[in-house]
mmCIF file of C-alpha atoms in Angstrom:
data_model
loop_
_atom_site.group_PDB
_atom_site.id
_atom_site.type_symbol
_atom_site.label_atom_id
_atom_site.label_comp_id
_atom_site.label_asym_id
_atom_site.label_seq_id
_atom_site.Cartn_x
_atom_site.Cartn_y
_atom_site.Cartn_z
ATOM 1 C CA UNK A 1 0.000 0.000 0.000
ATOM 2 C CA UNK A 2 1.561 3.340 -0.835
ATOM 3 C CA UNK A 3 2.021 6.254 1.379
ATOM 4 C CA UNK A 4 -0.616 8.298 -0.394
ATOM 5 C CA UNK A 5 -3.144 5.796 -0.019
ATOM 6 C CA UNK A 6 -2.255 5.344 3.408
ATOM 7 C CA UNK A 7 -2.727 9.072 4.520
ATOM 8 C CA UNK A 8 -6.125 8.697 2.509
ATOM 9 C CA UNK A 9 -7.689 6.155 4.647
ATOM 10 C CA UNK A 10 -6.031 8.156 7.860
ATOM 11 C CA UNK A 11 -7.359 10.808 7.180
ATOM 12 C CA UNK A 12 -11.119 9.229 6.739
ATOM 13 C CA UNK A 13 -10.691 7.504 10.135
ATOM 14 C CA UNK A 14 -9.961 10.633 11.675
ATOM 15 C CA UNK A 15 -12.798 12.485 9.905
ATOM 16 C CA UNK A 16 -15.188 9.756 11.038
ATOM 17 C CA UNK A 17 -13.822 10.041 14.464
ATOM 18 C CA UNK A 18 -14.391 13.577 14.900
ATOM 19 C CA UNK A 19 -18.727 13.172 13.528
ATOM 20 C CA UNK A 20 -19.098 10.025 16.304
ATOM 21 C CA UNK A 21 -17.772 12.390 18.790
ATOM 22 C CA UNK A 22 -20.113 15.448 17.718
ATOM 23 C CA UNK A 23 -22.849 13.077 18.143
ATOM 24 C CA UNK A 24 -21.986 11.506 21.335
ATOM 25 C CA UNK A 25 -21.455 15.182 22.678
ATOM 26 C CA UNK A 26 -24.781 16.568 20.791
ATOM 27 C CA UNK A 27 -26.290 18.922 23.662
ATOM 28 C CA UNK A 28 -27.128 22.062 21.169
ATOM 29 C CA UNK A 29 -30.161 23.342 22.225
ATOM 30 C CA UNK A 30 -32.666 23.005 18.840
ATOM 31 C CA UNK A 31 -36.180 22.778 19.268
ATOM 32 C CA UNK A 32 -37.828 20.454 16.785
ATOM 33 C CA UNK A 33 -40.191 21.327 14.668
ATOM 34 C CA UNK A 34 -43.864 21.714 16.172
ATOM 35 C CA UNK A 35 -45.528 20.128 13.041
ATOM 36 C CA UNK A 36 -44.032 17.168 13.996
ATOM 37 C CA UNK A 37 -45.118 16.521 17.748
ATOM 38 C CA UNK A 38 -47.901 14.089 18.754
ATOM 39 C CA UNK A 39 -49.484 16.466 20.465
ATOM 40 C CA UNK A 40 -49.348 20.088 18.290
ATOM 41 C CA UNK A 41 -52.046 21.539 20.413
ATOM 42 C CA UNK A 42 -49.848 21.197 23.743
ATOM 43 C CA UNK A 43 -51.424 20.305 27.132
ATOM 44 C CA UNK A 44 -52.287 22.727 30.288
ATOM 45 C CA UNK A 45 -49.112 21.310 32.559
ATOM 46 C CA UNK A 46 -49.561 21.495 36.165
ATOM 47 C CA UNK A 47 -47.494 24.658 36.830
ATOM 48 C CA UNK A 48 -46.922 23.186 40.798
ATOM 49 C CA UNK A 49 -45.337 20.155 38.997
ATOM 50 C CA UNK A 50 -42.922 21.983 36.603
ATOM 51 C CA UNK A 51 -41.519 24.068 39.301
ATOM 52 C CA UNK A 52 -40.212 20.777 40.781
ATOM 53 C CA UNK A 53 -38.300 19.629 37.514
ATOM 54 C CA UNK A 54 -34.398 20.299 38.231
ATOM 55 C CA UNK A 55 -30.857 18.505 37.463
ATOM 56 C CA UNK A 56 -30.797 15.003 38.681
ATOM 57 C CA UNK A 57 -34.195 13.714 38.523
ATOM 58 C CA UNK A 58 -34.416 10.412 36.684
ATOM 59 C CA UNK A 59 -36.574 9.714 33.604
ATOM 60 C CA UNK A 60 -39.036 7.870 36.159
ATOM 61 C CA UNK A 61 -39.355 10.657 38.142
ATOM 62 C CA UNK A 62 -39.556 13.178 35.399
ATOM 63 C CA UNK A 63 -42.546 11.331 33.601
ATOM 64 C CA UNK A 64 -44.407 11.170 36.843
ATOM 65 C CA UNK A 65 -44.314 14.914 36.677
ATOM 66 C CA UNK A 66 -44.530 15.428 32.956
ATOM 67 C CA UNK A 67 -46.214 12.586 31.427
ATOM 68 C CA UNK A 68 -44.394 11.128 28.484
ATOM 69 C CA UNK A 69 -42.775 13.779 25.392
ATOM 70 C CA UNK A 70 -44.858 15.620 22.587
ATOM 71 C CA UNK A 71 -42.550 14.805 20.149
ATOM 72 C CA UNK A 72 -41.921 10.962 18.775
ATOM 73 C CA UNK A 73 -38.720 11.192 19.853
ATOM 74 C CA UNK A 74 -38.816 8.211 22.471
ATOM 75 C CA UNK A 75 -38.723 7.666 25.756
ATOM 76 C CA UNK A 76 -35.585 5.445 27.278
ATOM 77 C CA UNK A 77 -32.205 5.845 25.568
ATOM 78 C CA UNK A 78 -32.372 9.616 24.235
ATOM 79 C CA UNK A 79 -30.946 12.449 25.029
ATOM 80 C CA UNK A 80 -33.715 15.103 24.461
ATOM 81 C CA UNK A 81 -37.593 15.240 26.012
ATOM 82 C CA UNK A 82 -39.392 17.913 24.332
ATOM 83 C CA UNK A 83 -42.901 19.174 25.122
ATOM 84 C CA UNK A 84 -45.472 22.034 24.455
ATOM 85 C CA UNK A 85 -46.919 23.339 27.328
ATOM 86 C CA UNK A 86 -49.973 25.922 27.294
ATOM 87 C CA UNK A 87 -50.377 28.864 29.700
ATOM 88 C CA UNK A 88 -53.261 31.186 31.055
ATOM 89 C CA UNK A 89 -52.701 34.676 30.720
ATOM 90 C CA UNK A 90 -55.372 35.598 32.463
ATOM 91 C CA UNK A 91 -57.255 37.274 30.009
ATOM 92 C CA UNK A 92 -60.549 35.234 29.656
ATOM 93 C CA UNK A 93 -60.014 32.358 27.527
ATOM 94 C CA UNK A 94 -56.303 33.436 25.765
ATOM 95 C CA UNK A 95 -53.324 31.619 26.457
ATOM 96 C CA UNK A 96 -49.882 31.046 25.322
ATOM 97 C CA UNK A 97 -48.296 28.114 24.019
ATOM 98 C CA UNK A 98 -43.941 27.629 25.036
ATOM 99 C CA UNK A 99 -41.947 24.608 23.777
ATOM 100 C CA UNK A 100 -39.757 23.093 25.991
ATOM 101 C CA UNK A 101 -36.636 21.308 26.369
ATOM 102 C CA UNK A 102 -35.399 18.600 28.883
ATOM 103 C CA UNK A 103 -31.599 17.167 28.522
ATOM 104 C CA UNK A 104 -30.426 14.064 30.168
ATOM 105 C CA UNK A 105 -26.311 13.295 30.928
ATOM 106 C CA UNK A 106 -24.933 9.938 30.365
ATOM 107 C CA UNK A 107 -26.341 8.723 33.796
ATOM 108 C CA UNK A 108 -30.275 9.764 31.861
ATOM 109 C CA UNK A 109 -30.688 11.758 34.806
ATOM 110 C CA UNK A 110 -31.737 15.866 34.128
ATOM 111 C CA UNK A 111 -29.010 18.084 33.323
ATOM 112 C CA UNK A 112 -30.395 21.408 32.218
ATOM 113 C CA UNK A 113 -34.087 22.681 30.860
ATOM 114 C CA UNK A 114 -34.262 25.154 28.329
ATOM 115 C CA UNK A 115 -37.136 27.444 26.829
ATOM 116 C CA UNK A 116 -37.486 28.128 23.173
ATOM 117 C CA UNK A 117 -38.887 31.301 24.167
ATOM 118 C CA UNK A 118 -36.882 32.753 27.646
ATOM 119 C CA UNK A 119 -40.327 34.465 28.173
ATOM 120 C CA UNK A 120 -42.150 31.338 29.152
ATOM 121 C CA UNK A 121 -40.024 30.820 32.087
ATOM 122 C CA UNK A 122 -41.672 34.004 33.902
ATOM 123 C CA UNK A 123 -45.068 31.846 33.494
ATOM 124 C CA UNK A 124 -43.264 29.322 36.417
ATOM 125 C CA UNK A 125 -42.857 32.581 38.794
ATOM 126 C CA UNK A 126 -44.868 32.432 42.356
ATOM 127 C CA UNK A 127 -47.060 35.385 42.679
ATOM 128 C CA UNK A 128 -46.067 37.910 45.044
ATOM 129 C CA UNK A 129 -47.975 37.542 48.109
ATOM 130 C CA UNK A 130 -49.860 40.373 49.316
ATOM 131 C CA UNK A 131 -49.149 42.011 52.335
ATOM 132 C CA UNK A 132 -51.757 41.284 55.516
ATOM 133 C CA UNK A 133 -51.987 41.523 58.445
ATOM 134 C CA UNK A 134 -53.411 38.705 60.873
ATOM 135 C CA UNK A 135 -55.303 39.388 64.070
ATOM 136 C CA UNK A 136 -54.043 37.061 66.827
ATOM 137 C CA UNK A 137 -56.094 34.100 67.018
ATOM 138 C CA UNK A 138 -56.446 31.226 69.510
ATOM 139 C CA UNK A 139 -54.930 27.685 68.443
ATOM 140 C CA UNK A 140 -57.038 24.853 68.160
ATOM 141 C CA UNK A 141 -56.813 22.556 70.756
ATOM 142 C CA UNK A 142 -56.766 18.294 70.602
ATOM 143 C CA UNK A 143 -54.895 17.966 67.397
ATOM 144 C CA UNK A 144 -55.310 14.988 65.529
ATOM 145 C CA UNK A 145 -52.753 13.255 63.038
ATOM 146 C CA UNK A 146 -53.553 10.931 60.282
ATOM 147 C CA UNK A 147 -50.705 8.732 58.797
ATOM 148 C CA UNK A 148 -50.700 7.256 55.874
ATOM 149 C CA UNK A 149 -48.332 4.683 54.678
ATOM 150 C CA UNK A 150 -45.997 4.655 51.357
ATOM 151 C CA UNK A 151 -47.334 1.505 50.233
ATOM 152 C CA UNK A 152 -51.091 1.857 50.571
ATOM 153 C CA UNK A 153 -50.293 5.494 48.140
ATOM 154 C CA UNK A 154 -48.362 5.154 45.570
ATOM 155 C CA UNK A 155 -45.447 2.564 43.115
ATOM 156 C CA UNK A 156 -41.668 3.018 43.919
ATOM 157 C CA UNK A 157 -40.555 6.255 42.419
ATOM 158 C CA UNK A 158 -44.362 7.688 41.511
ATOM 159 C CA UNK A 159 -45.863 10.512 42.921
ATOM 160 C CA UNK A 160 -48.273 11.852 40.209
ATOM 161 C CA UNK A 161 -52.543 11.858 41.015
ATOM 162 C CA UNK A 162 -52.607 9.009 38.346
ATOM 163 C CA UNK A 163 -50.284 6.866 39.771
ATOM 164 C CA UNK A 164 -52.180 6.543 43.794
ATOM 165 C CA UNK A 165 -53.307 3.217 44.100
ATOM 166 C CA UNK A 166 -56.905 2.142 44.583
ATOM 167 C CA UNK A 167 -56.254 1.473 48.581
ATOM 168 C CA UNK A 168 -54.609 4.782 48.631
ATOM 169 C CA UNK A 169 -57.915 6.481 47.103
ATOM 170 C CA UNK A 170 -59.902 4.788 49.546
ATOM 171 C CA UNK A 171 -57.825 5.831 51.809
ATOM 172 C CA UNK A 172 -57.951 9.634 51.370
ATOM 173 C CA UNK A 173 -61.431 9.596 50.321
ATOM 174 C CA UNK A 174 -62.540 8.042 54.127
ATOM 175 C CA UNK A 175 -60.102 10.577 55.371
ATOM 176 C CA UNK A 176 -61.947 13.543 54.074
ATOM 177 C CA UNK A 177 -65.185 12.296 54.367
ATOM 178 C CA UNK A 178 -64.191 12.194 58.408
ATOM 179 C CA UNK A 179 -63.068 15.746 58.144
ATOM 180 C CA UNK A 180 -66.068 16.954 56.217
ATOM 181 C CA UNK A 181 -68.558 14.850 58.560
ATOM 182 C CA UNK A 182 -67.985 17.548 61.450
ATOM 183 C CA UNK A 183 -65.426 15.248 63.535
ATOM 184 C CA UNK A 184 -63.039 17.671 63.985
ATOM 185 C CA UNK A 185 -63.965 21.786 63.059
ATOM 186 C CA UNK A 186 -60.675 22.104 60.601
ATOM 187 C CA UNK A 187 -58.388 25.199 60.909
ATOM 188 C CA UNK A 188 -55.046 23.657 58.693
ATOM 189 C CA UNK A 189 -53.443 20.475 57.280
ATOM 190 C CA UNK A 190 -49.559 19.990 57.064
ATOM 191 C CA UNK A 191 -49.347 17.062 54.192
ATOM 192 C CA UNK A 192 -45.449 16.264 54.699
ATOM 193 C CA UNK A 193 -43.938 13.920 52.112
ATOM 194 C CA UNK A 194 -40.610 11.380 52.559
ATOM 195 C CA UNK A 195 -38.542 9.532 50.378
ATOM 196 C CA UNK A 196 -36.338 6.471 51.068
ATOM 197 C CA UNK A 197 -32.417 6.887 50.467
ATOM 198 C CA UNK A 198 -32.414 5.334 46.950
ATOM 199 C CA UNK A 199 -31.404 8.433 44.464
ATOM 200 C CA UNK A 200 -29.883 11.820 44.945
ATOM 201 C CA UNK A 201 -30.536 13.945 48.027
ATOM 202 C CA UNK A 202 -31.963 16.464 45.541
ATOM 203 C CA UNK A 203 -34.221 14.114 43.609
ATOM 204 C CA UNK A 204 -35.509 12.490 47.047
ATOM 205 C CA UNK A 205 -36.671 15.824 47.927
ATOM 206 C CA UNK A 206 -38.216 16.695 44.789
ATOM 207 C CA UNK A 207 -40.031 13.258 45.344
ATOM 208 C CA UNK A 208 -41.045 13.829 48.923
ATOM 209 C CA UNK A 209 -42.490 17.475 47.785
ATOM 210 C CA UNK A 210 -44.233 16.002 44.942
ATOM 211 C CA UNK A 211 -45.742 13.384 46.985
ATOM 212 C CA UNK A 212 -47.013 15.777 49.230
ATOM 213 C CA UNK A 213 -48.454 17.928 46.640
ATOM 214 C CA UNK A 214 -50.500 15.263 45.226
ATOM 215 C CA UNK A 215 -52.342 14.176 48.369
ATOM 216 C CA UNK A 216 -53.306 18.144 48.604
ATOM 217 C CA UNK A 217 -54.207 18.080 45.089
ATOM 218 C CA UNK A 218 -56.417 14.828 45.671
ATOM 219 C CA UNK A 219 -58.058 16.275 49.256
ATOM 220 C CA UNK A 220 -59.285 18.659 46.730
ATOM 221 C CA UNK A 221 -60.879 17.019 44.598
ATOM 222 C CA UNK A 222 -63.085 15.648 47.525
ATOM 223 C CA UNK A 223 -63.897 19.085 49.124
ATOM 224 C CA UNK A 224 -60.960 19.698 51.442
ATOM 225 C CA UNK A 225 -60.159 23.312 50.295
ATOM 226 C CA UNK A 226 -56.700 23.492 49.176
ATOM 227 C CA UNK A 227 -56.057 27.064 50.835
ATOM 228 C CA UNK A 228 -55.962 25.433 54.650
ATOM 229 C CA UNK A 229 -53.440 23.033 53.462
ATOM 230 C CA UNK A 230 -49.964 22.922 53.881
ATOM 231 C CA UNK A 231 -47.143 20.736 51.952
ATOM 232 C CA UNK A 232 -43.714 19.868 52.586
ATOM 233 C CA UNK A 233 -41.241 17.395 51.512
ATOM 234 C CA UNK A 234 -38.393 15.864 53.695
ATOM 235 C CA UNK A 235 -36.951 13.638 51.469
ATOM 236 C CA UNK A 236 -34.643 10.902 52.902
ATOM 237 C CA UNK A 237 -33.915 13.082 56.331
ATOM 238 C CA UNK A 238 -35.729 10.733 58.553
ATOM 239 C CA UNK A 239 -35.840 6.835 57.924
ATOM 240 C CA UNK A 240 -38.124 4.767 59.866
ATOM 241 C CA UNK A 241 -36.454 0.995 58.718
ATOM 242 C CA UNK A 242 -33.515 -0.244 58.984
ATOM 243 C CA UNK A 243 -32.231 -1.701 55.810
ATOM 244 C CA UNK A 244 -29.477 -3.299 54.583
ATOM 245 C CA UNK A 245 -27.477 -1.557 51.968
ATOM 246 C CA UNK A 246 -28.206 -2.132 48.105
ATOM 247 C CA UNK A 247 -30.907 -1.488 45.312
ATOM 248 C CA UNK A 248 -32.212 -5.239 44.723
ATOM 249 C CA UNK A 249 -35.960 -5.796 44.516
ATOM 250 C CA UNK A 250 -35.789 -7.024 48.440
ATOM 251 C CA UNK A 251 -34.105 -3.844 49.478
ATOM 252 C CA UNK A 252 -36.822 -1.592 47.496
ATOM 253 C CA UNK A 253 -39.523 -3.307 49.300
ATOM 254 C CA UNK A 254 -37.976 -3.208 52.572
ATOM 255 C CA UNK A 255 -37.718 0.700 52.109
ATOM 256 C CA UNK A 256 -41.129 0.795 51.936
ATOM 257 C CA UNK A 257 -41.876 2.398 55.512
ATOM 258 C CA UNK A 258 -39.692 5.118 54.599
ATOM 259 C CA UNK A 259 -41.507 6.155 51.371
ATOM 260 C CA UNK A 260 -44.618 7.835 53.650
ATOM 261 C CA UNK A 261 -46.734 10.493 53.677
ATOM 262 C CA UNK A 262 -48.385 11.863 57.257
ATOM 263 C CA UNK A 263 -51.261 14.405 56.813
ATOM 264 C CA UNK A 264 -51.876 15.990 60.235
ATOM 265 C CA UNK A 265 -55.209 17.780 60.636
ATOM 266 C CA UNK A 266 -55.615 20.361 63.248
ATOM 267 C CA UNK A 267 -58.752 21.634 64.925
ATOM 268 C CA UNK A 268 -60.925 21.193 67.366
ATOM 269 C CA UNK A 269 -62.308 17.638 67.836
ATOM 270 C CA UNK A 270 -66.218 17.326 69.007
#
């Protein structure tokens, strides 16, 4: 083989290199088209839910959040999520649609979220709270705590209103039928969501908060008004098993205990 051939081929190997490693290293933030998504009209995303997506939640995690892509661009081994989400602007019946952009690292956990348009992000802002001011007021007296267990709510790693289980339902729904039935005259709720120690310390509190928020969002849906409520997410901070170290099937379902959620109600009991 002669030297000129040789620096030929060379220099094809080296070309090829260089386009595998583009791809490999493709995070450039396009937008695809929005003729081509599954769903071109967008959906109404739950605002509460899109403030929780941030770096190092895991694809599970993320679609109980999200729900799967717009786009037909898969679901396990890509890169890229893409959605359309739809916002109110407040003015009757107008609202504005944003594409949006999720991007996994090599671990397919979150690594950044981008907007096609910056604007959109302002629609995730928490309105300013006005300024009151509360007249002292007696505490209720005899408050009573209801606990709920991980297992009779929700599957490892869910935390979306879809995903509670039928005992969990009929769980919550006995729970506010007791509060609406005049047993106790309610002045708050604290709904406090936990994790187990499988995952990030960031992602277990996004979990725990989520959780949380979703037995709020279901109280609400049977009549508990949402304003007297009160969420919170601990994430892994306070373990109630003691497990032996690992991620095997056996482990998950020894963790169990520690994926809870407690919903204390406070008022007076008659």
């Amino acid at each position: 083989m002669n030297n000129k051939l040789i620096g030929m081929l060379s220099g094809m190997c080296l070309m090829f290199a260089s386009v595998n490693a583009l791809a490999a290293n493709d995070d450039t933030v396009t937008f695809p088209d929005r003729d081509s998504a599954s769903l071109k009209e967008g959906t109404f995303v739950n605002i509460d839910n899109l403030r929780q997506v941030a770096p190092g939640l895991s694809k599970n995690q993320l679609y109980a959040l999200l729900q799967e892509p717009h786009f037909s661009e898969g679901v396990f081994g890509v890169r890229k999520w893409n959605y359309i989400f739809n916002f109110r602007t407040g003015k009757g019946d107008e609202f504005v649609s944003c594409q949006y952009q999720i991007q996994f690292d090599d671990h397919k956990l979150v690594k950044a979220t981008y907007w096609k348009d910056p604007a959109c992000a302002d629609f995730l802002k928490r309105p300013a709270a006005p300024e009151v001011v509360v007249a002292p007021v007696a505490i209720a007296a005899n408050p009573e705590k209801f606990v709920l267990s991980m297992d009779t709510l929700f599957p490892f790693a869910k935390s979306s209103l879809d995903s509670i289980l039928p005992a969990g339902r009929t769980a919550l729904d006995d729970l506010a039928a007791k509060i609406k039935s005049g047993y106790v005259s309610l002045s708050a709720i604290v709904v406090t969501g936990y994790a187990d120690r499988i995952g990030s310390p960031e992602s277990n509190q996004t979990l725990s908060l989520a959780r949380a928020a979703t037995v709020r969002d279901y109280l609400a849906t049977q009549g508990i008004d949402p304003g007297v409520s009160k969420i919170q997410g601990m994430g892994a901070s306070q373990p109630v098993t003691q497990c032996p170290p690992g991620k095997t099937g056996a482990i998950i379902h020894c963790l169990q205990p520690d994926r809870r959620v407690t919903i204390e109600v406070s008022g007076e009991k008659h």
